[in-house]
CSV table of C-alpha atoms in Angstrom, one decimal:
chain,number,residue,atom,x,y,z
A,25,UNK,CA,1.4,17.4,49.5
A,26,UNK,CA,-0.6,14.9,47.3
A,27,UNK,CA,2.1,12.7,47.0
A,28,UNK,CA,2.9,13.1,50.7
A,29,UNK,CA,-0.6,11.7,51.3
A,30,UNK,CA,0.3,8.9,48.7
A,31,UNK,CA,3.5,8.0,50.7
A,32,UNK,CA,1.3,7.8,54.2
A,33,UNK,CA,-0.8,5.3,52.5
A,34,UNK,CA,1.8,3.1,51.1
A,35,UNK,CA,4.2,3.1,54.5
A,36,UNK,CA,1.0,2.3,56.8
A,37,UNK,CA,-0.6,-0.4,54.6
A,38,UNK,CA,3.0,-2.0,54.1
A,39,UNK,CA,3.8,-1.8,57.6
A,40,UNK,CA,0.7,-3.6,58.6
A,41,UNK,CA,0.6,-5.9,55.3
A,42,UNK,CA,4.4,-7.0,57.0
A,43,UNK,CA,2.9,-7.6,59.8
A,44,UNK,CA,0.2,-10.1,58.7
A,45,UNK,CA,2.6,-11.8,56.0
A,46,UNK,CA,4.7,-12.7,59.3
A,47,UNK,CA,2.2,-13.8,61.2
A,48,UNK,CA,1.3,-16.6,58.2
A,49,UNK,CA,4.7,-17.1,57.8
A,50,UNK,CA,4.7,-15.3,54.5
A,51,UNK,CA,7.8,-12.9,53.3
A,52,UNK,CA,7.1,-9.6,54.0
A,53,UNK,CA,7.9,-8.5,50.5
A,54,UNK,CA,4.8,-10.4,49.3
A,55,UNK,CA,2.6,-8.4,51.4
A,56,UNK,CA,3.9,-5.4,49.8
A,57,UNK,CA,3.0,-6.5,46.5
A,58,UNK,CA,0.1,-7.2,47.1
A,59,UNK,CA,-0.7,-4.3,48.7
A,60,UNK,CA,0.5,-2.4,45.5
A,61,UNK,CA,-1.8,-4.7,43.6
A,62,UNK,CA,-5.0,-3.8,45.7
A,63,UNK,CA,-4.7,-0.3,46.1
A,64,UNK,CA,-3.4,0.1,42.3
A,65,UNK,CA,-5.3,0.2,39.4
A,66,UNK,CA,-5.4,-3.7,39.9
A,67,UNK,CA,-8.3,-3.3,42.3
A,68,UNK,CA,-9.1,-0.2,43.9
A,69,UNK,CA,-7.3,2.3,41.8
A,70,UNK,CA,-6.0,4.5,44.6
A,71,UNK,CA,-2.7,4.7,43.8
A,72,UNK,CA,-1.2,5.2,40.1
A,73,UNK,CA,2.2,5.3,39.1
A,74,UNK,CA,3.5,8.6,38.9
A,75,UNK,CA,7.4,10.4,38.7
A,76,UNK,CA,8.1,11.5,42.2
A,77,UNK,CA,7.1,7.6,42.9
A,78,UNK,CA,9.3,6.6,40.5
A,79,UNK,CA,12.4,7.7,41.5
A,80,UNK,CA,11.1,6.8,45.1
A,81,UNK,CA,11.1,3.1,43.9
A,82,UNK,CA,14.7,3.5,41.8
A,83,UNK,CA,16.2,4.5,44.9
A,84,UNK,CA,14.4,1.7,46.6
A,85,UNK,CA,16.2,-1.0,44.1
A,86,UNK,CA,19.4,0.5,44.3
A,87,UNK,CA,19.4,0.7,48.2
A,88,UNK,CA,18.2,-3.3,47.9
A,89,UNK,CA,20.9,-4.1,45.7
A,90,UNK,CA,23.1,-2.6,48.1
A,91,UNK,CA,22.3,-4.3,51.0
A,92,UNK,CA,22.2,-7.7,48.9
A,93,UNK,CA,25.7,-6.9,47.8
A,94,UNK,CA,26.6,-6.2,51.6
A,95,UNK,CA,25.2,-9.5,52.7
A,96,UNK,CA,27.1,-11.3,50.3
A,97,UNK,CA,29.7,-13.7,52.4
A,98,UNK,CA,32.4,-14.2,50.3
A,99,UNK,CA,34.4,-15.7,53.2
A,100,UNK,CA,31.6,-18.0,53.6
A,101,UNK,CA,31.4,-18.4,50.0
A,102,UNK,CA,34.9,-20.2,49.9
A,103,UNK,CA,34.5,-22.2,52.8
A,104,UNK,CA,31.9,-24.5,50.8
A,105,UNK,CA,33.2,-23.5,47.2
A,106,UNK,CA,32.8,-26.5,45.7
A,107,UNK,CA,29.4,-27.8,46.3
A,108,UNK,CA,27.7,-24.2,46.3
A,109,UNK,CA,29.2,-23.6,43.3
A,110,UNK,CA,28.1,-26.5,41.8
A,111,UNK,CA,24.4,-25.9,43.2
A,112,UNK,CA,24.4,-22.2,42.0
A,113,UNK,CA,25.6,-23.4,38.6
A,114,UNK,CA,23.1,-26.2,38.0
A,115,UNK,CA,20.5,-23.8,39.5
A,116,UNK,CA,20.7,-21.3,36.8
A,117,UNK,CA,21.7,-23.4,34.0
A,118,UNK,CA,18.1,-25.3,34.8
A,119,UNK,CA,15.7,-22.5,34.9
A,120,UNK,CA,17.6,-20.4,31.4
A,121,UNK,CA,17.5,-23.8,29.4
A,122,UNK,CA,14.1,-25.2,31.0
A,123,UNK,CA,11.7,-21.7,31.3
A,124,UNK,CA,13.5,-20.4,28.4
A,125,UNK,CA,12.5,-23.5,26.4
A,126,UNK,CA,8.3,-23.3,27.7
A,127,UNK,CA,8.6,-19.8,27.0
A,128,UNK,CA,9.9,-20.6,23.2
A,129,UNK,CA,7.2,-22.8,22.7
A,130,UNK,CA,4.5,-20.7,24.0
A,131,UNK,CA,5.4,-18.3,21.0
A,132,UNK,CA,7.8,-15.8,22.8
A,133,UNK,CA,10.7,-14.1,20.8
A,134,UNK,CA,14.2,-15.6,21.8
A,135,UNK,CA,15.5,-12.4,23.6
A,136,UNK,CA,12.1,-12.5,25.8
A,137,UNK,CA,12.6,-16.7,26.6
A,138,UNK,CA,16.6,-16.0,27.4
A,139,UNK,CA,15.5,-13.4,29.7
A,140,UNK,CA,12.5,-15.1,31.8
A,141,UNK,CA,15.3,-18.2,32.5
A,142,UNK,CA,17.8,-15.5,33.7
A,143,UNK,CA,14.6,-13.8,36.1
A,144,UNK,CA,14.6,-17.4,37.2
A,145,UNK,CA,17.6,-18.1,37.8
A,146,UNK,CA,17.4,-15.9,41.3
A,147,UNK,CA,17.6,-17.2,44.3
A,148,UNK,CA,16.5,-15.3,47.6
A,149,UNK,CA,17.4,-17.2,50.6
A,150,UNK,CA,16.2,-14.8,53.2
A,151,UNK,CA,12.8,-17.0,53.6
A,152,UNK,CA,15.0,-20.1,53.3
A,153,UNK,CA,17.4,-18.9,56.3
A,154,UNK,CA,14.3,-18.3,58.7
A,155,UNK,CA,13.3,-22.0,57.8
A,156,UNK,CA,16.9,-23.3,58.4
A,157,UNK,CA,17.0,-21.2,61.6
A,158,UNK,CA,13.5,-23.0,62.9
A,159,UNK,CA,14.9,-26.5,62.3
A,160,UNK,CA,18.7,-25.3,63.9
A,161,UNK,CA,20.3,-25.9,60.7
A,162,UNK,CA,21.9,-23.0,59.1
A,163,UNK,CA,25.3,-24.2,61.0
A,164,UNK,CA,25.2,-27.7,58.8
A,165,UNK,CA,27.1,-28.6,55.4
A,166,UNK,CA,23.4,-28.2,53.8
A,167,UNK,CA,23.1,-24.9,55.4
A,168,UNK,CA,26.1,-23.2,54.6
A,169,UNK,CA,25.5,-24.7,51.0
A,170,UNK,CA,22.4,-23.0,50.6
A,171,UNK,CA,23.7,-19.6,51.9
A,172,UNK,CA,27.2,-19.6,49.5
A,173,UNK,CA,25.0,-20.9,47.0
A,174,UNK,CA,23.2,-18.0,47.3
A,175,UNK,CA,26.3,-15.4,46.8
A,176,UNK,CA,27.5,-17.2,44.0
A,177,UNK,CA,23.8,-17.5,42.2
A,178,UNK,CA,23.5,-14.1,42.9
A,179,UNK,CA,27.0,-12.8,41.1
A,180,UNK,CA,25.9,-15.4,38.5
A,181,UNK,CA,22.9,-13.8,37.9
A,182,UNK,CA,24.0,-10.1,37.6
A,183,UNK,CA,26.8,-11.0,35.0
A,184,UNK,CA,24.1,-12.7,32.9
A,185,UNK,CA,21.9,-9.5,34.0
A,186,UNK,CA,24.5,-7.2,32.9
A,187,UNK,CA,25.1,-9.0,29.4
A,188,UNK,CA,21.2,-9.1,28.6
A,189,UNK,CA,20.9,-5.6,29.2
A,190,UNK,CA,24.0,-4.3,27.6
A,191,UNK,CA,23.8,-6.7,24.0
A,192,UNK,CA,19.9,-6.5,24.1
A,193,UNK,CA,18.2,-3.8,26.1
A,194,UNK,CA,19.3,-1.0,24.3
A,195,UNK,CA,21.4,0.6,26.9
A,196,UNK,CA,19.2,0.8,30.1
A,197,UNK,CA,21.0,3.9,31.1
A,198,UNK,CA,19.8,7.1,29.8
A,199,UNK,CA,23.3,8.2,29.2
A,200,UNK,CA,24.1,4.9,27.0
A,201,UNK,CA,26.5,5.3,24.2
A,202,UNK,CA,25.1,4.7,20.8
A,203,UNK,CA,28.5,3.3,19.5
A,204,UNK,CA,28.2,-0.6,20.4
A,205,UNK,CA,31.6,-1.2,20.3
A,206,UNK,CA,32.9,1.8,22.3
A,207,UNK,CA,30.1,0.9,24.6
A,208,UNK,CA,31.5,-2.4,24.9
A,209,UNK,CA,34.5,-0.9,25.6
A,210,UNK,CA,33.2,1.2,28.7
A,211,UNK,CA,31.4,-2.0,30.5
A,212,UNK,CA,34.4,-3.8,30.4
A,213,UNK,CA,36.1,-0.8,31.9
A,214,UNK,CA,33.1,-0.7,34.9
A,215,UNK,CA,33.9,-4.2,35.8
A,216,UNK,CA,37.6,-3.5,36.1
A,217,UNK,CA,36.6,-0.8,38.1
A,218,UNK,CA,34.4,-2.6,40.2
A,219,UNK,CA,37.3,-5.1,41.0
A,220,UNK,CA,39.3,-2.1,41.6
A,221,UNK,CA,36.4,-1.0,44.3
A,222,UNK,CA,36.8,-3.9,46.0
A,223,UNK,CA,40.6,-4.4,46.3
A,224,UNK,CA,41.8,-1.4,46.9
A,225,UNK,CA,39.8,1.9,46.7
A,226,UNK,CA,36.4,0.9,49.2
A,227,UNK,CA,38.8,-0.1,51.6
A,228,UNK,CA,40.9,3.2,51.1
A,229,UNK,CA,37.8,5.5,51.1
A,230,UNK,CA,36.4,3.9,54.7
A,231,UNK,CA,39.7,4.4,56.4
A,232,UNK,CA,39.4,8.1,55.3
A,233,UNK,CA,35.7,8.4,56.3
A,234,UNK,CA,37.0,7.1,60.1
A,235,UNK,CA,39.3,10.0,60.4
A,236,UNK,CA,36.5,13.0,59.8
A,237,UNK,CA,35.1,14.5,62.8
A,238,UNK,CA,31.4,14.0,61.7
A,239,UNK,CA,29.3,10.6,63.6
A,240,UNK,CA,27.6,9.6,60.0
A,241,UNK,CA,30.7,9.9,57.6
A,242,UNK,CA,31.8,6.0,57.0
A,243,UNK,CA,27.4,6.0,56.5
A,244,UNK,CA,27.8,8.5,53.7
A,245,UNK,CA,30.8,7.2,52.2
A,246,UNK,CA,29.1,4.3,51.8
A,247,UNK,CA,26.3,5.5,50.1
A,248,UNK,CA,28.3,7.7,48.1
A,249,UNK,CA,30.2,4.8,46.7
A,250,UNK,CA,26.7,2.7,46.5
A,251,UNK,CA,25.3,5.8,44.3
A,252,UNK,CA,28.4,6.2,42.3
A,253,UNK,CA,28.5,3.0,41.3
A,254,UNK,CA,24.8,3.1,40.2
A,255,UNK,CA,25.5,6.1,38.0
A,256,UNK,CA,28.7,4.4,36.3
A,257,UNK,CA,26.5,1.4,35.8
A,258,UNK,CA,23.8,3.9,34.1
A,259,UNK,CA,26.3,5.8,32.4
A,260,UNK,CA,27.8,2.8,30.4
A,261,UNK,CA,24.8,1.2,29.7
A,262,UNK,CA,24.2,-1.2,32.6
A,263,UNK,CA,21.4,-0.8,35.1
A,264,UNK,CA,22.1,0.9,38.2
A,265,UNK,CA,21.4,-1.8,40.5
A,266,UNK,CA,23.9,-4.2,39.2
A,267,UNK,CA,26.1,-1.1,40.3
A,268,UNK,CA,25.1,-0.5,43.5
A,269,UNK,CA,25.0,-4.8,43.9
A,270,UNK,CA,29.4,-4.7,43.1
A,271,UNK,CA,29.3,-1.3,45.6
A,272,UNK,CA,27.9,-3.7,48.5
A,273,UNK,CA,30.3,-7.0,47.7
A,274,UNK,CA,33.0,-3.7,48.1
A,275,UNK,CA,31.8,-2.2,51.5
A,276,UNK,CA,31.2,-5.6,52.5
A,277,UNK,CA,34.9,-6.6,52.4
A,278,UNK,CA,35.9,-3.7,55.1
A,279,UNK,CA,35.7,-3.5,58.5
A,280,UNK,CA,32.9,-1.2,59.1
A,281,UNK,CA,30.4,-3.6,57.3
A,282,UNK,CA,28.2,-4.1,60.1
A,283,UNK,CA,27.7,-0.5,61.1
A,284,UNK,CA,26.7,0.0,57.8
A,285,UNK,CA,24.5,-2.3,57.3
A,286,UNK,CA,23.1,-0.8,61.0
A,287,UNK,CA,22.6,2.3,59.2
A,288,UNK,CA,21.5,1.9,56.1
A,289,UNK,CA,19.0,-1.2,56.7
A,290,UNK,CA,16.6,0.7,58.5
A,291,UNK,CA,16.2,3.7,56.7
A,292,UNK,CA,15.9,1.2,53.3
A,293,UNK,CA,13.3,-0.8,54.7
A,294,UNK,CA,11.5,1.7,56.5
A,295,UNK,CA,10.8,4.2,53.3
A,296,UNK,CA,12.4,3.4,49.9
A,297,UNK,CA,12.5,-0.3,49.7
A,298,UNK,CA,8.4,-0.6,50.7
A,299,UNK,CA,7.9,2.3,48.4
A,300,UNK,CA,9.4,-0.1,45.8
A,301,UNK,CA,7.2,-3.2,45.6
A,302,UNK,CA,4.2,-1.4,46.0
A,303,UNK,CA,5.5,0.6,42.5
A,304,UNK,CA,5.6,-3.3,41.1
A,305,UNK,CA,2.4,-3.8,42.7
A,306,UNK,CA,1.1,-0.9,40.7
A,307,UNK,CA,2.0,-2.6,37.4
A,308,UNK,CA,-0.4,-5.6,37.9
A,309,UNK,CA,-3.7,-5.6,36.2
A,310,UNK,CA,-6.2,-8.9,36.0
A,311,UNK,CA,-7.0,-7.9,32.2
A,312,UNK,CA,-5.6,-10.9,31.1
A,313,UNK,CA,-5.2,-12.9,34.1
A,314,UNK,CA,-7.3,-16.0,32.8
A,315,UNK,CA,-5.9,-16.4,29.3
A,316,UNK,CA,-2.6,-15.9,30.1
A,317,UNK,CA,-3.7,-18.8,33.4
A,318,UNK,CA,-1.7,-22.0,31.8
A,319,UNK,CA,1.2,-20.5,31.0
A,320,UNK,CA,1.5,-18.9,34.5
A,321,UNK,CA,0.3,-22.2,36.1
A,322,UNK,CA,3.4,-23.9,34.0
A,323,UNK,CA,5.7,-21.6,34.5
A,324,UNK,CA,5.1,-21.5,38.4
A,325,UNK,CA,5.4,-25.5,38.6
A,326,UNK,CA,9.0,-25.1,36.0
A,327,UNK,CA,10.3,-22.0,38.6
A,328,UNK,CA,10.1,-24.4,41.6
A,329,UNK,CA,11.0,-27.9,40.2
A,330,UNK,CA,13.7,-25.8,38.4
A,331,UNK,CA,15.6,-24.6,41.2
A,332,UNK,CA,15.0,-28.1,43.3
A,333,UNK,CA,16.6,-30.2,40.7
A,334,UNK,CA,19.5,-28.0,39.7
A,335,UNK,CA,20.1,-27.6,43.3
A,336,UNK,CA,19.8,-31.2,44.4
A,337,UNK,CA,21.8,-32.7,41.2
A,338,UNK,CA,25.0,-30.2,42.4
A,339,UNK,CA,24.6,-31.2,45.5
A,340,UNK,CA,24.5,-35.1,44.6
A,341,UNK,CA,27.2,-34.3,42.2
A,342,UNK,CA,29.5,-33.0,45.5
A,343,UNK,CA,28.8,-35.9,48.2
A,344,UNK,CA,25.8,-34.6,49.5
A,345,UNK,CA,23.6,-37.1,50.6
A,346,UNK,CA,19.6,-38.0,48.5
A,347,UNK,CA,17.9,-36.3,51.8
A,348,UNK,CA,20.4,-33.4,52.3
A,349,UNK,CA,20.7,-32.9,48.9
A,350,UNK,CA,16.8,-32.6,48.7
A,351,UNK,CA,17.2,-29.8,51.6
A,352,UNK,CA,19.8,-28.1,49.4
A,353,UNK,CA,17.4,-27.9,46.6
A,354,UNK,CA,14.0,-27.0,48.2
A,355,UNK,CA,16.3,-24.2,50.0
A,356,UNK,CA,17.0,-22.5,46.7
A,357,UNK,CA,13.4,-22.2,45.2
A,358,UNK,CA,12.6,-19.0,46.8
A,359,UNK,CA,12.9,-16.2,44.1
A,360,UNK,CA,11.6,-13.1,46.6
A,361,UNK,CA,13.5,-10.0,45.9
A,362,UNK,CA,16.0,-10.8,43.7
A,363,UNK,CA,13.7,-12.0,40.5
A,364,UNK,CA,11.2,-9.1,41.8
A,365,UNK,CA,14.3,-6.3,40.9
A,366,UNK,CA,15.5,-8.9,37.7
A,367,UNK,CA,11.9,-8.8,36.1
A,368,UNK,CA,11.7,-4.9,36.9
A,369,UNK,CA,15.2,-4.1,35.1
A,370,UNK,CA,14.5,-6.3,32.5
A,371,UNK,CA,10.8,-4.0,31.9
A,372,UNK,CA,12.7,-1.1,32.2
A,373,UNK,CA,15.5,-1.9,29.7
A,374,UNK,CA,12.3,-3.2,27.1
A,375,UNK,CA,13.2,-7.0,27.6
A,376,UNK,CA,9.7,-7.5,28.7
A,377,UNK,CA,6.6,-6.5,27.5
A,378,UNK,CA,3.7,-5.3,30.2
A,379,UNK,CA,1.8,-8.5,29.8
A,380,UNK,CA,4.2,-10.7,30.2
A,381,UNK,CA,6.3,-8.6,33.3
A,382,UNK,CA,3.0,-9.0,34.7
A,383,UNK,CA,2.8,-13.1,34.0
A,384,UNK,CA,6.3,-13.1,35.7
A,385,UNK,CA,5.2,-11.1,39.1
A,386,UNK,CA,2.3,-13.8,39.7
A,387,UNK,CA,4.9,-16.8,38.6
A,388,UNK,CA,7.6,-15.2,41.3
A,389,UNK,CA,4.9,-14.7,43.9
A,390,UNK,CA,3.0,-18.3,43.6
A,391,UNK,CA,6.7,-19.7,43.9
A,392,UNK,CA,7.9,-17.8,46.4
A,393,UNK,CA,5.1,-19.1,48.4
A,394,UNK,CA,5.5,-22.6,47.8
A,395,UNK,CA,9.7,-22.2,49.0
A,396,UNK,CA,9.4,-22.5,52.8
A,397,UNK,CA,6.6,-25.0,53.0
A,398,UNK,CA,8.8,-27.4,50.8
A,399,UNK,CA,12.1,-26.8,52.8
A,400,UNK,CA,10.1,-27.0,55.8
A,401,UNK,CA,8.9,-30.5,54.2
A,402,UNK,CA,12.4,-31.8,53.1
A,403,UNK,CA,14.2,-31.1,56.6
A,404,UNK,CA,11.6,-32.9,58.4
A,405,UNK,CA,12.6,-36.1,56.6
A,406,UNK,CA,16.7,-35.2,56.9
A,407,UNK,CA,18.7,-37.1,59.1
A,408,UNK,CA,21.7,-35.5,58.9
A,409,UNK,CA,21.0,-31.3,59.2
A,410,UNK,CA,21.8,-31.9,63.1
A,411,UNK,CA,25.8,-32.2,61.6
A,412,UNK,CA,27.6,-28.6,62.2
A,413,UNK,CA,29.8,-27.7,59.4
A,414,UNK,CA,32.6,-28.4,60.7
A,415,UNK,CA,32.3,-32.1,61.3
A,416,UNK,CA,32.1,-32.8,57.3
């Protein structure tokens, strides 16, 4: 019942930490952070970490992934393929070559540089879209950019996530195989089964779930495939959120997306997924908050200029525009979730150590708050986000 008390405390002070972050225009995510901060051993020292929270939070990132996978338009992906393409791959190659770099320099081992570019190289565009939706733009060329962008950059960064893990983190999954080759062997085998999922057998398993006489079976079809995939992805070595991720892009190609999305949203973002960020929260201590201070203030000014320039040079590069290329570019800065779950697999797996996980959770906060006031900034001096789509 202890831990029942625990999980009181963490849904009520997210719930109203949301609420504030909305009212300042804030994501809500950051409020939960920082709520694991202040009532962790950060602050107050309520809350430790503990196992029954643990697997709280894993189910948390899995369900995330999920729903990130499930929001991932393909279809709108290929209608701008070229320039958000082009913006996704400037916007990772930036942030690996630039923050990996500063990270070398600073004294870090190669393995721990490579990885902070590819935490970087996240995009979360869920702050971005409420932006574009303010200024009636998330129908224009710069728009739709951003948001296909955003699919790609996210695929790009889980293959990148999924080769860290697997050549350097030792097999994040319990049940990795010690034979590197035959381990090799099996991750090449999940990916063929995660195209597999996607063509054929999601599709297949939905149509079945339709025809039983129970109102929530396509809802637990899809989580069973959602948690299937997360234990393949654990049992070859992978993490099981870049499982659960290829699950989503699956259900997300039938026609019962949208109910399960209905479904499983709420239930995520009502219990597991705040349960989650408060566990990160947790992890944050102020021991070393001042020495490690340039490298966090660097590293916070590299994560946004990163993103901006890699995004604006693709989008220069594909007939964009100087001032909708800028929008392009301040619209991917936001890191949010998706560097929030990168950084945490990446501790898990022994990428990162403590100190510096806990350098990368203020970098991805500081820059996360800077996203929406520069978008906000860079539409305010387009001319041409009042163009639909269609008309370009």
């Amino acid at each position: 019942m202890a831990f029942i008390g625990t999980l009181i405390l963490i849904l009520v002070a997210t719930t109203i930490a949301g609420h504030f972050s909305a009212r300042v225009g804030i994501p809500a995510v950051i409020g939960e952070l920082l709520i694991g901060i202040i009532i962790g051993p950060g602050v107050l020292n309520w809350v430790q970490n503990s196992s029954a929270l643990s697997v709280f939070a894993n189910i948390g990132v899995i369900l995330l992934m999920f729903m990130a996978g499930l929001e991932s338009n393909l279809a709108q992906l290929r209608k701008v393929l070229r320039p958000a393409l082009a913006v996704a791959v400037c916007g990772v190659i930036l942030p690996v070559v630039l923050m990996g770099g500063v990270s070398l320099a600073f004294g870090y081992h190669f393995t721990e540089a490579l990885f902070i570019g590819v935490v970087f190289s996240a995009t979360s565009v869920s702050i971005s879209v409420v932006v574009l939706r303010e200024f009636h733009a998330l129908d224009t060329r710069a728009g739709a950019t951003i948001l296909g962008a955003a699919v790609a950059d996210d695929i790009i960064g889980v293959l990148l996530l999924s080769l860290m893990v697997a050549l350097i983190g030792g097999g994040a999954g319990e049940h990795g195989n010690t034979n590197m080759g035959l381990q090799f062997l099996f991750q090449v085998g999940f990916f063929v089964a995660a195209y597999l999922l996607v063509k054929w057998i999601a599709p297949m398993l939905m149509r079945i779930s339709e025809r039983l006489l129970i109102p929530t079976a396509r809802t637990v079809t899809a989580v069973v495939i959602c948690l299937g995939m997360a234990y393949l992805a654990e049992v070859v070595g992978l993490s099981g959120a870049i499982g659960a991720f290829f699950a989503g892009i699956a259900v997300a190609q039938t026609h019962v997306k949208q109910v399960i999305d209905d479904h499983i949203e709420p239930i995520s973002n009502a219990f597991f997924v705040p349960v989650f960020f408060v566990s990160i929260g947790l992890n944050v201590t102020f021991a070393h908050f001042i020495s490690s201070l340039p490298f966090i203030v660097l590293m916070t000014i590299l994560a946004v200029v990163t993103k901006w320039w890699g995004g604006e040079i693709g989008a220069r590069l594909t007939g964009f525009s100087k001032s909708g290329s800028r929008v392009v570019g301040t619209g991917m800065v936001a890191r949010g979730e998706m560097a929030l779950i990168t950084a945490q697999i990446g501790f898990d797996a022994h990428l990162l150590a403590n100190g510096l996980y806990v350098d990368m959770i203020f970098v991805i906060v500081f820059s996360t708050l800077a996203a929406p006031l520069l978008l906000r900034w860079a539409l305010s001096k387009d001319d041409s986000t009042a163009v639909p789509t269609s008309t370009k």
